[in-house]
């Protein structure tokens, strides 16, 4: 089931710079997208979401962009901080199902 | 901030044994879920539960699995006869309303090791 893909397994960014995490999806029925942050041996923590009727949603340092025609979304973190170092998962849902479909995750490392 | 709590945090069990994982969802939430993550793999949906019955389940959720809300606060996942491949982190989650268009909040996870 590759409906949600995160093609970059890892990303390394210097503190203070922008981190851009990407996610692609194949199912055009998806209408709600979420980003979760996860530390090892902990549960996913909700970060930010976006509905398919929008193309941008911003919350503090986090902004999610949605390009429906390209079936692509991205998470921008600016400025990046060392505490942002974690695995980031994008997830998608549709009105036809209860479940979230997760991507494989991108490990972000923010170094000083 | 309200949170989903899970117990135990880690359980080691012998193959063939029954396991019950427990969860206390966020109190005003109506939808409950179990997900799992096998080491190195993606987080996968197992089952959703609403109004005291299963509303959706994945192909992973076979007859060995069951869920129950035995009282007003707990939500449990039972694995009747564990297999080695059941070793994973199991996440309970809840949401106020159905997942589409709404945020699902996850617990810290229960790490199950089947030996």
XYZ file of N, CA and C in Angstrom:
681
model
N 0.854 -1.182 0.000
C 0.000 0.000 0.000
C 0.890 1.230 0.000
N 1.092 1.824 -1.178
C 1.995 2.960 -1.304
C 1.210 4.220 -1.633
N 0.067 4.388 -1.060
C -0.765 5.530 -1.375
C -0.167 6.839 -0.879
N 0.660 6.771 0.148
C 1.314 7.960 0.681
C 2.811 7.670 0.737
N 3.594 8.530 0.115
C 5.026 8.274 -0.002
C 5.831 9.450 0.511
N 6.848 9.129 1.268
C 7.838 10.124 1.646
C 9.155 9.608 1.114
N 9.616 10.195 0.041
C 10.740 9.625 -0.697
C 12.092 9.899 -0.067
N 12.155 10.861 0.850
C 13.422 11.144 1.509
C 13.420 10.501 2.890
N 14.211 9.474 3.094
C 14.225 8.840 4.418
C 14.863 9.706 5.490
N 15.719 10.640 5.057
C 16.367 11.477 6.063
C 16.690 12.848 5.492
N 16.844 13.799 6.413
C 17.146 15.182 6.047
C 17.965 15.786 7.175
N 19.025 16.472 6.819
C 19.882 17.112 7.803
C 19.922 18.605 7.521
N 19.629 19.423 8.542
C 19.499 20.869 8.355
C 20.211 21.577 9.497
N 20.805 22.699 9.182
C 21.459 23.471 10.227
C 20.419 24.278 11.008
N 20.662 24.395 12.304
C 19.794 25.191 13.169
C 19.607 26.594 12.590
N 18.353 27.069 12.620
C 18.054 28.401 12.128
C 17.614 28.432 10.675
N 17.940 27.370 9.948
C 17.547 27.335 8.533
C 16.187 26.663 8.372
N 15.726 26.630 7.132
C 14.425 26.038 6.859
C 14.555 24.535 6.610
N 13.626 23.789 7.168
C 13.513 22.360 6.873
C 12.280 22.185 5.998
N 12.443 21.450 4.915
C 11.316 21.173 4.021
C 11.177 19.671 3.881
N 10.050 19.165 4.344
C 9.771 17.733 4.255
C 8.654 17.527 3.244
N 8.845 16.552 2.387
C 7.913 16.355 1.273
C 7.131 15.062 1.387
N 5.967 15.069 0.768
C 5.076 13.915 0.811
C 4.265 13.898 -0.477
N 4.155 12.740 -1.087
C 3.339 12.585 -2.287
C 2.243 11.551 -2.033
N 1.128 11.709 -2.689
C 0.049 10.739 -2.530
C -0.534 10.393 -3.894
N -1.199 9.271 -3.953
C -1.727 8.810 -5.233
C -3.256 8.806 -5.273
N -3.879 8.755 -4.109
C -5.332 8.606 -4.058
C -6.015 9.977 -4.099
N -6.718 10.257 -5.166
C -7.362 11.566 -5.301
C -8.564 11.735 -4.372
N -8.953 10.662 -3.689
C -10.064 10.746 -2.735
C -9.629 11.327 -1.389
N -8.325 11.385 -1.153
C -7.852 11.961 0.103
C -8.281 13.426 0.187
N -8.839 13.793 1.344
C -9.296 15.170 1.471
C -8.785 15.855 2.744
N -7.944 15.160 3.489
C -7.424 15.756 4.717
C -6.048 15.165 4.960
N -5.120 16.049 5.268
C -3.725 15.627 5.402
C -3.160 16.134 6.720
N -2.356 15.305 7.345
C -1.808 15.654 8.649
C -0.311 15.367 8.661
N 0.382 16.118 9.492
C 1.780 15.832 9.765
C 1.919 15.489 11.250
N 2.656 14.411 11.504
C 2.934 13.990 12.857
C 4.448 13.938 13.045
N 4.843 14.206 14.270
C 6.244 14.111 14.671
C 6.357 12.943 15.632
N 7.424 12.171 15.496
C 7.553 10.998 16.350
C 8.984 10.836 16.830
N 9.106 10.684 18.145
C 10.391 10.326 18.745
C 10.416 8.810 18.923
N 11.616 8.221 19.005
C 11.710 6.767 19.204
C 10.942 6.315 20.443
N 10.247 5.208 20.314
C 9.508 4.590 21.416
C 8.420 5.497 21.997
N 7.958 6.455 21.200
C 6.827 7.283 21.613
C 5.770 7.266 20.518
N 4.578 7.741 20.867
C 3.521 7.808 19.880
C 3.664 9.013 18.982
N 3.025 8.979 17.802
C 3.035 10.153 16.921
C 2.346 11.333 17.597
N 2.960 12.487 17.483
C 2.389 13.723 18.041
C 1.905 14.597 16.901
N 0.658 15.000 16.968
C 0.087 15.829 15.910
C 0.774 17.177 15.832
N 1.091 17.595 14.603
C 1.733 18.891 14.392
C 0.793 19.885 13.725
N 0.333 19.524 12.536
C -0.440 20.465 11.729
C -1.205 19.681 10.681
N -2.309 20.226 10.226
C -3.103 19.546 9.212
C -3.578 20.541 8.161
N -4.107 19.987 7.085
C -4.658 20.821 6.032
C -5.778 20.083 5.332
N -6.847 20.805 5.053
C -7.955 20.257 4.285
C -7.675 20.448 2.803
N -8.258 19.603 1.995
C -8.018 19.690 0.547
C -8.630 20.939 -0.089
N -9.449 21.672 0.658
C -10.007 22.905 0.089
C -9.042 24.080 0.257
N -7.948 23.845 0.964
C -6.948 24.893 1.162
C -5.655 24.511 0.469
N -4.783 25.502 0.293
C -3.466 25.170 -0.231
C -2.343 25.534 0.739
N -2.711 26.119 1.849
C -1.688 26.483 2.836
C -2.335 26.579 4.211
N -1.578 26.117 5.201
C -1.997 26.300 6.587
C -0.750 26.546 7.421
N -0.832 27.536 8.265
C 0.343 27.960 9.016
C 0.048 27.938 10.514
N 1.026 27.460 11.288
C 0.888 27.453 12.743
C 2.276 27.671 13.337
N 2.543 28.916 13.677
C 3.850 29.229 14.255
C 4.963 28.972 13.267
N 5.924 28.142 13.677
C 7.065 27.848 12.793
C 6.732 26.833 11.704
N 5.545 26.244 11.764
C 5.180 25.157 10.856
C 4.165 25.642 9.821
N 4.455 25.339 8.569
C 3.535 25.650 7.479
C 3.405 24.420 6.595
N 2.194 24.071 6.259
C 1.978 22.965 5.330
C 1.399 23.540 4.043
N 1.953 23.082 2.930
C 1.495 23.489 1.609
C 0.922 22.266 0.903
N -0.190 22.466 0.222
C -0.815 21.375 -0.516
C -0.969 21.768 -1.976
N -0.460 20.924 -2.859
C -0.603 21.101 -4.297
C -1.411 19.915 -4.804
N -2.720 20.134 -4.943
C -3.601 19.017 -5.292
C -3.357 18.497 -6.693
N -3.042 19.388 -7.615
C -2.836 18.932 -8.997
C -1.622 18.020 -9.081
N -0.620 18.282 -8.256
C 0.584 17.446 -8.237
C 0.481 16.326 -7.213
N -0.578 16.310 -6.436
C -0.753 15.353 -5.340
C 0.485 15.365 -4.441
N 0.809 16.540 -3.986
C 2.030 16.746 -3.227
C 1.757 17.699 -2.076
N 2.321 17.366 -0.913
C 2.301 18.315 0.182
C 3.675 18.402 0.809
N 3.902 19.526 1.458
C 5.194 19.713 2.095
C 4.989 20.406 3.435
N 5.911 20.127 4.323
C 5.943 20.758 5.641
C 7.199 21.605 5.720
N 7.002 22.881 6.012
C 8.130 23.784 6.187
C 8.271 24.119 7.663
N 9.470 24.010 8.160
C 9.761 24.381 9.543
C 10.814 25.480 9.490
N 10.427 26.657 9.985
C 11.396 27.741 9.959
C 11.194 28.665 11.149
N 12.226 28.995 11.909
C 13.556 28.414 11.794
C 13.624 27.042 12.452
N 14.450 26.171 11.935
C 14.605 24.836 12.513
C 15.390 24.927 13.820
N 14.992 24.067 14.754
C 15.655 24.023 16.061
C 16.101 22.598 16.349
N 17.135 22.425 17.167
C 17.600 21.060 17.478
C 16.491 20.170 18.044
N 15.557 20.753 18.775
C 14.438 19.982 19.326
C 13.480 19.471 18.270
N 13.620 19.948 17.049
C 12.781 19.454 15.955
C 13.284 18.114 15.427
N 14.450 17.702 15.851
C 15.019 16.436 15.384
C 14.120 15.282 15.808
N 13.574 14.571 14.824
C 12.603 13.496 15.056
C 12.274 12.883 13.702
N 11.400 11.899 13.707
C 10.867 11.369 12.451
C 9.518 12.033 12.192
N 9.330 12.512 10.980
C 8.098 13.195 10.594
C 7.318 12.323 9.617
N 6.056 12.112 9.964
C 5.178 11.312 9.120
C 4.090 12.193 8.536
N 3.844 12.058 7.252
C 2.615 12.632 6.728
C 1.568 11.522 6.698
N 0.321 11.921 6.801
C -0.783 10.975 6.807
C -1.953 11.595 6.071
N -2.773 10.739 5.508
C -3.911 11.220 4.722
C -5.151 10.434 5.072
N -6.284 11.095 4.934
C -7.555 10.413 5.166
C -8.570 10.879 4.142
N -9.651 10.139 4.039
C -10.744 10.526 3.153
C -12.054 10.270 3.860
N -13.096 10.856 3.326
C -14.401 10.740 3.954
C -14.947 9.322 3.855
N -14.340 8.507 3.003
C -14.854 7.154 2.781
C -14.302 6.136 3.776
N -13.370 6.579 4.647
C -12.731 5.620 5.530
C -12.399 6.254 6.872
N -12.295 5.421 7.908
C -11.897 5.905 9.228
C -10.380 6.017 9.359
N -9.656 5.344 8.485
C -8.245 5.176 8.767
C -7.384 6.285 8.184
N -6.270 6.510 8.871
C -5.211 7.349 8.339
C -4.238 6.444 7.599
N -3.808 6.896 6.441
C -2.762 6.204 5.707
C -1.481 6.999 5.922
N -0.480 6.327 6.480
C 0.774 6.998 6.807
C 1.814 6.796 5.725
N 2.691 7.785 5.589
C 3.896 7.612 4.807
C 4.943 6.883 5.640
N 6.097 6.653 5.030
C 7.158 5.886 5.687
C 8.004 6.724 6.624
N 7.833 8.032 6.580
C 8.539 8.904 7.506
C 9.841 9.444 6.947
N 10.197 10.627 7.426
C 11.486 11.253 7.123
C 12.139 11.622 8.443
N 13.366 11.155 8.617
C 14.097 11.488 9.850
C 14.793 12.819 9.658
N 14.394 13.797 10.446
C 14.999 15.127 10.390
C 16.018 15.273 11.512
N 17.190 15.711 11.130
C 18.212 16.036 12.129
C 18.587 17.494 11.977
N 18.437 18.242 13.042
C 18.806 19.654 13.038
C 20.066 19.789 13.880
N 21.129 20.232 13.256
C 22.398 20.331 13.976
C 22.756 21.790 14.223
N 23.496 22.019 15.307
C 23.832 23.413 15.695
C 24.723 24.096 14.649
N -2.889 19.247 29.151
C -3.548 18.897 27.891
C -3.994 17.435 27.947
N -5.237 17.152 27.579
C -5.722 15.762 27.617
C -4.856 14.882 26.722
N -4.696 13.631 27.151
C -3.895 12.735 26.342
C -4.446 11.318 26.408
N -4.037 10.543 25.443
C -4.370 9.125 25.397
C -3.297 8.387 26.185
N -3.715 7.546 27.120
C -2.737 6.799 27.920
C -2.861 5.312 27.616
N -1.708 4.646 27.625
C -1.672 3.227 27.302
C -0.884 2.460 28.352
N -1.331 1.236 28.615
C -0.579 0.313 29.460
C -0.677 -1.101 28.876
N 0.357 -1.920 29.022
C 1.674 -1.571 29.566
C 2.501 -0.836 28.524
N 3.592 -0.256 28.932
C 4.468 0.398 27.965
C 5.280 -0.648 27.197
N 5.555 -1.754 27.855
C 6.303 -2.812 27.202
C 5.873 -4.159 27.767
N 5.611 -5.124 26.903
C 5.262 -6.460 27.354
C 5.986 -7.491 26.499
N 6.553 -8.475 27.188
C 7.183 -9.600 26.520
C 6.304 -10.820 26.784
N 5.963 -11.542 25.735
C 5.078 -12.678 25.891
C 5.570 -13.834 25.036
N 5.207 -15.036 25.452
C 5.586 -16.208 24.659
C 4.581 -16.414 23.530
N 5.090 -16.899 22.444
C 4.239 -17.209 21.294
C 3.084 -18.105 21.728
N 1.889 -17.776 21.259
C 0.722 -18.562 21.603
C -0.058 -18.041 22.798
N 0.554 -17.146 23.557
C -0.119 -16.586 24.720
C -1.057 -15.454 24.301
N -2.024 -15.202 25.164
C -2.953 -14.092 24.947
C -2.372 -12.816 25.564
N -2.621 -11.722 24.880
C -2.158 -10.414 25.362
C -3.315 -9.437 25.312
N -3.414 -8.612 26.329
C -4.399 -7.523 26.333
C -3.653 -6.206 26.515
N -3.843 -5.325 25.573
C -3.265 -3.979 25.663
C -4.387 -3.013 26.010
N -4.098 -2.127 26.933
C -5.138 -1.240 27.450
C -4.879 0.211 27.110
N -5.960 0.937 27.005
C -5.895 2.334 26.583
C -7.002 3.103 27.279
N -6.680 4.336 27.657
C -7.719 5.260 28.109
C -7.720 6.416 27.125
N -8.730 6.477 26.260
C -8.788 7.574 25.279
C -9.083 8.907 25.961
N -8.970 9.976 25.190
C -9.321 11.308 25.688
C -10.815 11.324 25.995
N -11.178 11.917 27.123
C -12.489 11.671 27.714
C -13.685 12.080 26.845
N -13.616 13.129 26.089
C -14.789 13.535 25.301
C -14.742 13.005 23.870
N -13.793 12.111 23.597
C -13.681 11.556 22.253
C -14.619 10.375 22.086
N -15.114 10.221 20.863
C -16.105 9.183 20.586
C -15.585 8.073 19.684
N -14.479 8.356 18.978
C -13.917 7.395 18.038
C -12.580 6.901 18.579
N -12.385 5.592 18.512
C -11.185 4.993 19.066
C -10.546 4.095 18.019
N -9.218 4.025 18.089
C -8.465 3.316 17.059
C -7.311 2.548 17.685
N -6.897 1.507 16.971
C -5.605 0.884 17.223
C -4.811 0.889 15.921
N -3.570 1.291 16.051
C -2.606 1.240 14.961
C -1.402 0.459 15.467
N -0.565 0.011 14.547
C 0.673 -0.611 14.987
C 1.807 -0.211 14.050
N 3.017 -0.325 14.585
C 4.209 -0.066 13.787
C 5.214 -1.164 14.061
N 5.409 -2.019 13.078
C 6.488 -2.999 13.157
C 7.796 -2.253 12.972
N 8.824 -2.698 13.681
C 10.109 -2.005 13.659
C 10.593 -1.756 12.236
N 10.864 -0.484 11.933
C 11.389 -0.120 10.625
C 10.337 0.054 9.541
N 9.070 -0.153 9.908
C 8.012 -0.036 8.911
C 7.095 1.136 9.244
N 6.118 1.351 8.386
C 5.225 2.483 8.594
C 4.150 2.159 9.625
N 3.524 3.201 10.121
C 2.402 3.041 11.047
C 1.195 2.545 10.240
N 0.571 1.454 10.741
C -0.536 0.828 10.000
C -1.810 0.823 10.825
N -2.908 1.083 10.168
C -4.228 1.044 10.795
C -4.628 -0.401 11.069
N -5.181 -0.634 12.254
C -5.734 -1.946 12.574
C -7.265 -1.910 12.587
N -7.811 -1.005 13.413
C -9.253 -1.043 13.641
C -9.736 0.306 14.160
N -10.988 0.615 13.839
C -11.649 1.782 14.426
C -12.921 1.313 15.123
N -13.320 2.068 16.131
C -14.400 1.625 17.016
C -15.251 2.836 17.359
N -16.534 2.704 17.169
C -17.446 3.808 17.462
C -18.769 3.255 17.934
N -19.328 3.857 18.933
C -20.658 3.470 19.418
C -20.692 1.984 19.783
N -19.624 1.556 20.428
C -19.510 0.186 20.945
C -19.461 -0.906 19.889
N -19.041 -0.530 18.706
C -18.829 -1.574 17.718
C -17.714 -1.169 16.756
N -17.149 -2.187 16.110
C -16.116 -1.931 15.120
C -16.742 -1.232 13.922
N -16.145 -0.112 13.516
C -16.660 0.585 12.339
C -15.842 0.276 11.090
N -14.584 -0.035 11.286
C -13.735 -0.414 10.157
C -12.552 -1.225 10.677
N -12.098 -2.183 9.893
C -10.900 -2.923 10.268
C -10.076 -3.214 9.027
N -8.786 -3.407 9.241
C -7.893 -3.698 8.128
C -7.760 -5.211 7.972
N -7.056 -5.587 6.901
C -6.854 -7.020 6.657
C -5.935 -7.644 7.707
N -5.173 -6.793 8.405
C -4.307 -7.289 9.471
C -5.150 -7.790 10.649
N -6.264 -7.131 10.869
C -7.121 -7.389 12.027
C -7.937 -8.645 11.767
N -7.285 -9.806 11.957
C -7.988 -11.064 11.687
C -8.636 -11.593 12.962
N -9.037 -12.859 12.937
C -9.799 -13.419 14.065
C -8.995 -13.497 15.358
N -7.681 -13.339 15.268
C -6.858 -13.368 16.469
C -6.995 -12.075 17.288
N -7.504 -11.046 16.654
C -7.612 -9.742 17.301
C -9.061 -9.460 17.699
N -9.199 -8.755 18.805
C -10.525 -8.254 19.171
C -10.351 -6.974 19.973
N -11.389 -6.154 19.964
C -11.365 -4.919 20.743
C -12.625 -4.863 21.588
N -12.482 -4.106 22.669
C -13.596 -4.029 23.611
C -13.512 -2.719 24.366
N -14.687 -2.208 24.720
C -14.729 -1.056 25.616
C -15.503 -1.538 26.842
N -14.801 -2.141 27.794
C -15.487 -2.824 28.895
C -16.193 -1.890 29.866
N -15.765 -0.646 29.919
C -16.419 0.313 30.794
C -16.388 1.673 30.099
N -16.702 2.736 30.827
C -16.801 4.029 30.173
C -15.494 4.682 29.807
N -14.378 4.091 30.260
C -13.115 4.782 30.016
C -12.084 3.941 29.279
N -12.060 2.640 29.475
C -11.003 1.829 28.880
C -11.379 1.319 27.501
N -10.354 1.139 26.689
C -10.505 0.567 25.352
C -9.370 -0.427 25.199
N -9.693 -1.707 24.944
C -8.654 -2.725 24.948
C -8.512 -3.404 23.596
N -7.291 -3.858 23.346
C -6.974 -4.689 22.192
C -6.496 -6.027 22.714
N -7.149 -7.099 22.295
C -6.747 -8.444 22.707
C -6.208 -9.191 21.495
N -5.052 -9.806 21.707
C -4.500 -10.719 20.707
C -4.596 -12.095 21.313
N -5.395 -12.953 20.710
C -5.777 -14.211 21.340
C -4.613 -15.190 21.443
N -3.874 -15.376 20.410
C -2.764 -16.325 20.381
C -1.637 -15.667 19.599
N -0.704 -15.076 20.332
C 0.300 -14.230 19.689
C 1.253 -15.034 18.810
N 1.673 -14.368 17.738
C 2.672 -14.935 16.827
C 3.898 -14.034 16.844
N 4.999 -14.579 16.369
C 6.239 -13.784 16.348
C 6.037 -12.479 15.574
N 5.289 -12.556 14.489
C 5.106 -11.376 13.630
C 4.168 -10.330 14.243
N 3.602 -10.615 15.415
C 2.801 -9.610 16.117
C 3.682 -8.639 16.907
N 4.972 -8.921 16.975
C 5.886 -8.021 17.678
C 5.880 -6.659 16.991
N 5.510 -5.643 17.728
C 5.361 -4.306 17.150
C 5.054 -3.333 18.273
N 5.059 -2.066 17.921
C 4.560 -1.037 18.823
C 3.097 -0.829 18.476
N 2.228 -0.933 19.455
C 0.797 -0.768 19.236
C 0.363 0.580 19.803
N -0.270 1.366 18.958
C -0.715 2.696 19.357
C -2.232 2.747 19.425
N -2.718 3.215 20.547
C -4.127 3.535 20.679
C -4.301 4.997 20.289
N -5.438 5.334 19.743
C -5.695 6.712 19.348
C -7.176 7.015 19.506
N -7.475 8.292 19.564
C -8.886 8.682 19.649
C -9.108 10.003 18.941
N -10.358 10.240 18.573
C -10.717 11.515 17.957
C -12.140 11.863 18.384
N -12.413 13.177 18.339
C -13.740 13.637 18.754
C -14.826 13.098 17.850
N -14.567 13.195 16.565
C -15.517 12.706 15.578
C -14.737 11.837 14.600
N -15.359 11.410 13.543
C -14.705 10.529 12.573
C -13.445 11.179 12.038
N -12.494 10.323 11.632
C -11.142 10.804 11.366
C -11.065 11.798 10.225
N -11.874 11.638 9.195
C -11.719 12.531 8.055
C -12.042 13.959 8.441
N -11.079 14.824 8.250
C -11.263 16.224 8.595
C -11.030 16.521 10.049
N -10.630 15.537 10.799
C -10.422 15.750 12.224
C -9.129 15.090 12.684
N -8.598 15.606 13.747
C -7.303 15.151 14.212
C -7.446 13.920 15.091
N -6.594 12.954 14.835
C -6.505 11.765 15.677
C -5.307 11.937 16.597
N -5.529 11.723 17.881
C -4.470 11.855 18.884
C -4.033 10.464 19.335
N -2.719 10.280 19.372
C -2.150 8.980 19.660
C -1.598 8.900 21.077
N -1.641 7.687 21.632
C -0.973 7.428 22.887
C 0.504 7.172 22.677
N 1.203 6.906 23.796
C 2.648 6.708 23.750
C 3.045 5.356 23.171
N 2.103 4.439 23.121
C 2.400 3.143 22.542
C 2.671 2.063 23.572
N 2.382 0.830 23.170
C 2.722 -0.361 23.958
C 3.596 -1.232 23.086
N 4.815 -1.444 23.541
C 5.756 -2.241 22.767
C 5.577 -3.705 23.122
N 5.135 -4.497 22.151
C 4.915 -5.917 22.361
C 6.029 -6.720 21.709
N 6.651 -7.562 22.497
C 7.679 -8.465 21.989
C 7.196 -9.885 22.196
N 7.067 -10.625 21.101
C 6.650 -12.020 21.166
C 7.884 -12.898 20.949
N 8.129 -13.799 21.904
C 9.337 -14.640 21.814
C 8.968 -16.123 21.697
